[in-house]
Amino acid sequence: MATPATTPGTTGTETTGAASAGAASAGAEAIRTWLTERVAYFLDVRPQDIAADDLLVEIGLDSVYALTLCGDVEDEFGILVEATLAWDHPTIDALTAHIHSELAAR
């Protein structure tokens, strides 16, 4: 049976990207910035054009991008989220607070 390839100096059980230990302690501002940049990318706008209290659905985030955002949040922060994340927490501020509290609860 083949074993998964690992990078030299790793055991193969480490997480990559921001889902590492650093993401677990991510500050609210870092989360807000990441979310704003991600949503801006989906909407093809500049991050500074998105206010933290804009309703995501009103600025154009559709269900496909909302679901994609869920997967991106899971990958980036190493937490499981519901598929309704963007509807349950409909602004960048609300998403930030939710993700920050989930990370703090670990």
mmCIF file of N, CA and C in Angstrom, residues 17-96:
data_model
loop_
_atom_site.group_PDB
_atom_site.id
_atom_site.type_symbol
_atom_site.label_atom_id
_atom_site.label_comp_id
_atom_site.label_asym_id
_atom_site.label_seq_id
_atom_site.Cartn_x
_atom_site.Cartn_y
_atom_site.Cartn_z
ATOM 1 N N GLY A 17 -1.384 26.281 4.409
ATOM 2 C CA GLY A 17 -2.020 27.587 4.317
ATOM 3 C C GLY A 17 -2.379 28.129 5.684
ATOM 4 N N ALA A 18 -3.365 29.017 5.707
ATOM 5 C CA ALA A 18 -3.752 29.664 6.945
ATOM 6 C C ALA A 18 -4.544 28.755 7.857
ATOM 7 N N ALA A 19 -4.870 27.553 7.414
ATOM 8 C CA ALA A 19 -5.591 26.624 8.272
ATOM 9 C C ALA A 19 -4.673 26.058 9.343
ATOM 10 N N SER A 20 -3.439 26.504 9.374
ATOM 11 C CA SER A 20 -2.481 26.078 10.380
ATOM 12 C C SER A 20 -2.807 26.715 11.716
ATOM 13 N N ALA A 21 -1.935 26.514 12.678
ATOM 14 C CA ALA A 21 -2.161 27.052 14.018
ATOM 15 C C ALA A 21 -2.354 28.560 14.004
ATOM 16 N N GLY A 22 -1.694 29.260 13.093
ATOM 17 C CA GLY A 22 -1.840 30.710 13.020
ATOM 18 C C GLY A 22 -3.265 31.133 12.716
ATOM 19 N N ALA A 23 -3.968 30.360 11.906
ATOM 20 C CA ALA A 23 -5.346 30.712 11.558
ATOM 21 C C ALA A 23 -6.261 30.564 12.753
ATOM 22 N N ALA A 24 -5.947 29.637 13.637
ATOM 23 C CA ALA A 24 -6.792 29.417 14.805
ATOM 24 C C ALA A 24 -6.835 30.659 15.681
ATOM 25 N N SER A 25 -5.770 31.439 15.638
ATOM 26 C CA SER A 25 -5.742 32.637 16.460
ATOM 27 C C SER A 25 -5.886 33.904 15.619
ATOM 28 N N ALA A 26 -6.389 33.762 14.409
ATOM 29 C CA ALA A 26 -6.538 34.910 13.510
ATOM 30 C C ALA A 26 -7.391 35.984 14.164
ATOM 31 N N GLY A 27 -6.901 37.205 14.086
ATOM 32 C CA GLY A 27 -7.651 38.324 14.635
ATOM 33 C C GLY A 27 -8.820 38.681 13.741
ATOM 34 N N ALA A 28 -9.756 39.374 14.322
ATOM 35 C CA ALA A 28 -10.954 39.766 13.582
ATOM 36 C C ALA A 28 -10.600 40.603 12.358
ATOM 37 N N GLU A 29 -9.612 41.484 12.485
ATOM 38 C CA GLU A 29 -9.262 42.341 11.347
ATOM 39 C C GLU A 29 -8.684 41.526 10.203
ATOM 40 N N ALA A 30 -7.880 40.528 10.515
ATOM 41 C CA ALA A 30 -7.312 39.665 9.474
ATOM 42 C C ALA A 30 -8.418 38.867 8.787
ATOM 43 N N ILE A 31 -9.377 38.409 9.554
ATOM 44 C CA ILE A 31 -10.510 37.666 8.988
ATOM 45 C C ILE A 31 -11.319 38.588 8.086
ATOM 46 N N ARG A 32 -11.613 39.791 8.573
ATOM 47 C CA ARG A 32 -12.399 40.770 7.793
ATOM 48 C C ARG A 32 -11.696 41.091 6.479
ATOM 49 N N THR A 33 -10.401 41.300 6.532
ATOM 50 C CA THR A 33 -9.637 41.613 5.323
ATOM 51 C C THR A 33 -9.697 40.458 4.334
ATOM 52 N N TRP A 34 -9.495 39.248 4.815
ATOM 53 C CA TRP A 34 -9.535 38.078 3.947
ATOM 54 C C TRP A 34 -10.916 37.930 3.305
ATOM 55 N N LEU A 35 -11.971 38.057 4.111
ATOM 56 C CA LEU A 35 -13.334 37.937 3.583
ATOM 57 C C LEU A 35 -13.618 39.015 2.535
ATOM 58 N N THR A 36 -13.222 40.231 2.827
ATOM 59 C CA THR A 36 -13.458 41.333 1.890
ATOM 60 C C THR A 36 -12.743 41.079 0.573
ATOM 61 N N GLU A 37 -11.496 40.640 0.650
ATOM 62 C CA GLU A 37 -10.749 40.346 -0.575
ATOM 63 C C GLU A 37 -11.372 39.190 -1.350
ATOM 64 N N ARG A 38 -11.858 38.188 -0.644
ATOM 65 C CA ARG A 38 -12.454 37.024 -1.300
ATOM 66 C C ARG A 38 -13.752 37.424 -2.010
ATOM 67 N N VAL A 39 -14.612 38.155 -1.306
ATOM 68 C CA VAL A 39 -15.883 38.594 -1.899
ATOM 69 C C VAL A 39 -15.612 39.533 -3.070
ATOM 70 N N ALA A 40 -14.654 40.425 -2.926
ATOM 71 C CA ALA A 40 -14.302 41.333 -4.025
ATOM 72 C C ALA A 40 -13.867 40.547 -5.251
ATOM 73 N N TYR A 41 -13.098 39.498 -5.027
ATOM 74 C CA TYR A 41 -12.666 38.653 -6.139
ATOM 75 C C TYR A 41 -13.881 38.035 -6.846
ATOM 76 N N PHE A 42 -14.812 37.493 -6.070
ATOM 77 C CA PHE A 42 -16.003 36.873 -6.663
ATOM 78 C C PHE A 42 -16.817 37.883 -7.465
ATOM 79 N N LEU A 43 -16.923 39.096 -6.946
ATOM 80 C CA LEU A 43 -17.758 40.122 -7.582
ATOM 81 C C LEU A 43 -17.002 40.938 -8.624
ATOM 82 N N ASP A 44 -15.694 40.681 -8.754
ATOM 83 C CA ASP A 44 -14.852 41.403 -9.694
ATOM 84 C C ASP A 44 -14.893 42.909 -9.437
ATOM 85 N N VAL A 45 -14.716 43.268 -8.155
ATOM 86 C CA VAL A 45 -14.644 44.668 -7.746
ATOM 87 C C VAL A 45 -13.418 44.839 -6.858
ATOM 88 N N ARG A 46 -13.078 46.062 -6.543
ATOM 89 C CA ARG A 46 -11.968 46.331 -5.643
ATOM 90 C C ARG A 46 -12.422 46.121 -4.197
ATOM 91 N N PRO A 47 -11.569 45.572 -3.344
ATOM 92 C CA PRO A 47 -11.956 45.356 -1.934
ATOM 93 C C PRO A 47 -12.441 46.636 -1.256
ATOM 94 N N GLN A 48 -11.848 47.771 -1.585
ATOM 95 C CA GLN A 48 -12.264 49.027 -0.961
ATOM 96 C C GLN A 48 -13.665 49.463 -1.384
ATOM 97 N N ASP A 49 -14.231 48.810 -2.391
ATOM 98 C CA ASP A 49 -15.586 49.131 -2.828
ATOM 99 C C ASP A 49 -16.644 48.357 -2.043
ATOM 100 N N ILE A 50 -16.197 47.507 -1.130
ATOM 101 C CA ILE A 50 -17.127 46.712 -0.321
ATOM 102 C C ILE A 50 -17.083 47.206 1.111
ATOM 103 N N ALA A 51 -18.224 47.657 1.605
ATOM 104 C CA ALA A 51 -18.322 48.079 3.009
ATOM 105 C C ALA A 51 -18.613 46.852 3.866
ATOM 106 N N ALA A 52 -18.068 46.846 5.065
ATOM 107 C CA ALA A 52 -18.216 45.699 5.960
ATOM 108 C C ALA A 52 -19.667 45.448 6.370
ATOM 109 N N ASP A 53 -20.524 46.460 6.205
ATOM 110 C CA ASP A 53 -21.928 46.280 6.574
ATOM 111 C C ASP A 53 -22.857 46.167 5.360
ATOM 112 N N ASP A 54 -22.286 46.069 4.145
ATOM 113 C CA ASP A 54 -23.098 45.832 2.944
ATOM 114 C C ASP A 54 -23.731 44.444 3.028
ATOM 115 N N LEU A 55 -24.987 44.331 2.662
ATOM 116 C CA LEU A 55 -25.609 43.014 2.554
ATOM 117 C C LEU A 55 -25.035 42.323 1.327
ATOM 118 N N LEU A 56 -24.468 41.161 1.522
ATOM 119 C CA LEU A 56 -23.781 40.455 0.439
ATOM 120 C C LEU A 56 -24.692 40.199 -0.756
ATOM 121 N N VAL A 57 -25.916 39.830 -0.498
ATOM 122 C CA VAL A 57 -26.844 39.554 -1.595
ATOM 123 C C VAL A 57 -27.148 40.834 -2.378
ATOM 124 N N GLU A 58 -27.176 41.968 -1.689
ATOM 125 C CA GLU A 58 -27.477 43.234 -2.364
ATOM 126 C C GLU A 58 -26.311 43.746 -3.203
ATOM 127 N N ILE A 59 -25.094 43.318 -2.886
ATOM 128 C CA ILE A 59 -23.955 43.762 -3.705
ATOM 129 C C ILE A 59 -23.613 42.745 -4.782
ATOM 130 N N GLY A 60 -24.400 41.665 -4.870
ATOM 131 C CA GLY A 60 -24.262 40.756 -5.996
ATOM 132 C C GLY A 60 -23.752 39.357 -5.714
ATOM 133 N N LEU A 61 -23.528 39.003 -4.451
ATOM 134 C CA LEU A 61 -23.077 37.647 -4.155
ATOM 135 C C LEU A 61 -24.234 36.683 -4.382
ATOM 136 N N ASP A 62 -24.075 35.794 -5.359
ATOM 137 C CA ASP A 62 -25.148 34.847 -5.661
ATOM 138 C C ASP A 62 -24.910 33.528 -4.925
ATOM 139 N N SER A 63 -25.819 32.591 -5.096
ATOM 140 C CA SER A 63 -25.753 31.333 -4.358
ATOM 141 C C SER A 63 -24.526 30.495 -4.721
ATOM 142 N N VAL A 64 -24.074 30.567 -5.957
ATOM 143 C CA VAL A 64 -22.879 29.806 -6.360
ATOM 144 C C VAL A 64 -21.656 30.336 -5.626
ATOM 145 N N TYR A 65 -21.486 31.655 -5.619
ATOM 146 C CA TYR A 65 -20.339 32.239 -4.926
ATOM 147 C C TYR A 65 -20.479 32.100 -3.404
ATOM 148 N N ALA A 66 -21.694 32.152 -2.896
ATOM 149 C CA ALA A 66 -21.892 31.972 -1.458
ATOM 150 C C ALA A 66 -21.456 30.573 -1.034
ATOM 151 N N LEU A 67 -21.784 29.583 -1.831
ATOM 152 C CA LEU A 67 -21.367 28.214 -1.535
ATOM 153 C C LEU A 67 -19.859 28.057 -1.699
ATOM 154 N N THR A 68 -19.302 28.687 -2.711
ATOM 155 C CA THR A 68 -17.853 28.659 -2.911
ATOM 156 C C THR A 68 -17.150 29.312 -1.725
ATOM 157 N N LEU A 69 -17.716 30.398 -1.223
ATOM 158 C CA LEU A 69 -17.153 31.068 -0.060
ATOM 159 C C LEU A 69 -17.111 30.133 1.139
ATOM 160 N N CYS A 70 -18.129 29.313 1.300
ATOM 161 C CA CYS A 70 -18.144 28.343 2.405
ATOM 162 C C CYS A 70 -16.933 27.418 2.328
ATOM 163 N N GLY A 71 -16.685 26.883 1.162
ATOM 164 C CA GLY A 71 -15.536 26.006 0.981
ATOM 165 C C GLY A 71 -14.226 26.731 1.214
ATOM 166 N N ASP A 72 -14.151 27.971 0.759
ATOM 167 C CA ASP A 72 -12.940 28.762 0.958
ATOM 168 C C ASP A 72 -12.702 29.039 2.444
ATOM 169 N N VAL A 73 -13.768 29.345 3.175
ATOM 170 C CA VAL A 73 -13.655 29.579 4.624
ATOM 171 C C VAL A 73 -13.165 28.309 5.315
ATOM 172 N N GLU A 74 -13.741 27.177 4.945
ATOM 173 C CA GLU A 74 -13.312 25.911 5.540
ATOM 174 C C GLU A 74 -11.831 25.651 5.268
ATOM 175 N N ASP A 75 -11.399 25.880 4.038
ATOM 176 C CA ASP A 75 -9.999 25.668 3.675
ATOM 177 C C ASP A 75 -9.069 26.647 4.376
ATOM 178 N N GLU A 76 -9.457 27.907 4.413
ATOM 179 C CA GLU A 76 -8.592 28.949 4.964
ATOM 180 C C GLU A 76 -8.465 28.869 6.485
ATOM 181 N N PHE A 77 -9.581 28.581 7.162
ATOM 182 C CA PHE A 77 -9.584 28.648 8.619
ATOM 183 C C PHE A 77 -9.684 27.291 9.315
ATOM 184 N N GLY A 78 -9.870 26.236 8.539
ATOM 185 C CA GLY A 78 -9.903 24.901 9.126
ATOM 186 C C GLY A 78 -11.114 24.638 9.999
ATOM 187 N N ILE A 79 -12.237 25.252 9.664
ATOM 188 C CA ILE A 79 -13.475 25.027 10.405
ATOM 189 C C ILE A 79 -14.551 24.554 9.437
ATOM 190 N N LEU A 80 -15.521 23.833 9.942
ATOM 191 C CA LEU A 80 -16.669 23.427 9.127
ATOM 192 C C LEU A 80 -17.757 24.475 9.264
ATOM 193 N N VAL A 81 -18.355 24.842 8.142
ATOM 194 C CA VAL A 81 -19.442 25.815 8.160
ATOM 195 C C VAL A 81 -20.636 25.258 7.395
ATOM 196 N N GLU A 82 -21.782 25.759 7.715
ATOM 197 C CA GLU A 82 -23.003 25.372 7.015
ATOM 198 C C GLU A 82 -23.027 26.001 5.623
ATOM 199 N N ALA A 83 -23.708 25.353 4.712
ATOM 200 C CA ALA A 83 -23.829 25.867 3.344
ATOM 201 C C ALA A 83 -24.586 27.197 3.305
ATOM 202 N N THR A 84 -25.290 27.504 4.358
ATOM 203 C CA THR A 84 -26.072 28.740 4.437
ATOM 204 C C THR A 84 -25.307 29.874 5.122
ATOM 205 N N LEU A 85 -24.008 29.721 5.276
ATOM 206 C CA LEU A 85 -23.182 30.683 6.008
ATOM 207 C C LEU A 85 -23.437 32.126 5.584
ATOM 208 N N ALA A 86 -23.375 32.405 4.290
ATOM 209 C CA ALA A 86 -23.521 33.776 3.811
ATOM 210 C C ALA A 86 -24.940 34.314 3.970
ATOM 211 N N TRP A 87 -25.900 33.439 4.096
ATOM 212 C CA TRP A 87 -27.285 33.892 4.291
ATOM 213 C C TRP A 87 -27.558 34.070 5.789
ATOM 214 N N ASP A 88 -26.956 33.218 6.613
ATOM 215 C CA ASP A 88 -27.133 33.326 8.066
ATOM 216 C C ASP A 88 -26.358 34.506 8.646
ATOM 217 N N HIS A 89 -25.268 34.881 7.991
ATOM 218 C CA HIS A 89 -24.399 35.987 8.415
ATOM 219 C C HIS A 89 -24.168 36.853 7.178
ATOM 220 N N PRO A 90 -25.141 37.729 6.865
ATOM 221 C CA PRO A 90 -25.221 38.343 5.528
ATOM 222 C C PRO A 90 -24.320 39.538 5.240
ATOM 223 N N THR A 91 -23.389 39.866 6.122
ATOM 224 C CA THR A 91 -22.457 40.960 5.862
ATOM 225 C C THR A 91 -21.037 40.496 6.199
ATOM 226 N N ILE A 92 -20.061 41.235 5.732
ATOM 227 C CA ILE A 92 -18.673 40.930 6.080
ATOM 228 C C ILE A 92 -18.500 40.995 7.595
ATOM 229 N N ASP A 93 -19.086 42.003 8.240
ATOM 230 C CA ASP A 93 -18.986 42.118 9.699
ATOM 231 C C ASP A 93 -19.588 40.907 10.402
ATOM 232 N N ALA A 94 -20.754 40.466 9.948
ATOM 233 C CA ALA A 94 -21.408 39.315 10.571
ATOM 234 C C ALA A 94 -20.603 38.034 10.339
ATOM 235 N N LEU A 95 -20.092 37.865 9.142
ATOM 236 C CA LEU A 95 -19.255 36.699 8.847
ATOM 237 C C LEU A 95 -17.992 36.711 9.695
ATOM 238 N N THR A 96 -17.379 37.877 9.803
ATOM 239 C CA THR A 96 -16.167 38.017 10.604
ATOM 240 C C THR A 96 -16.422 37.615 12.047
#
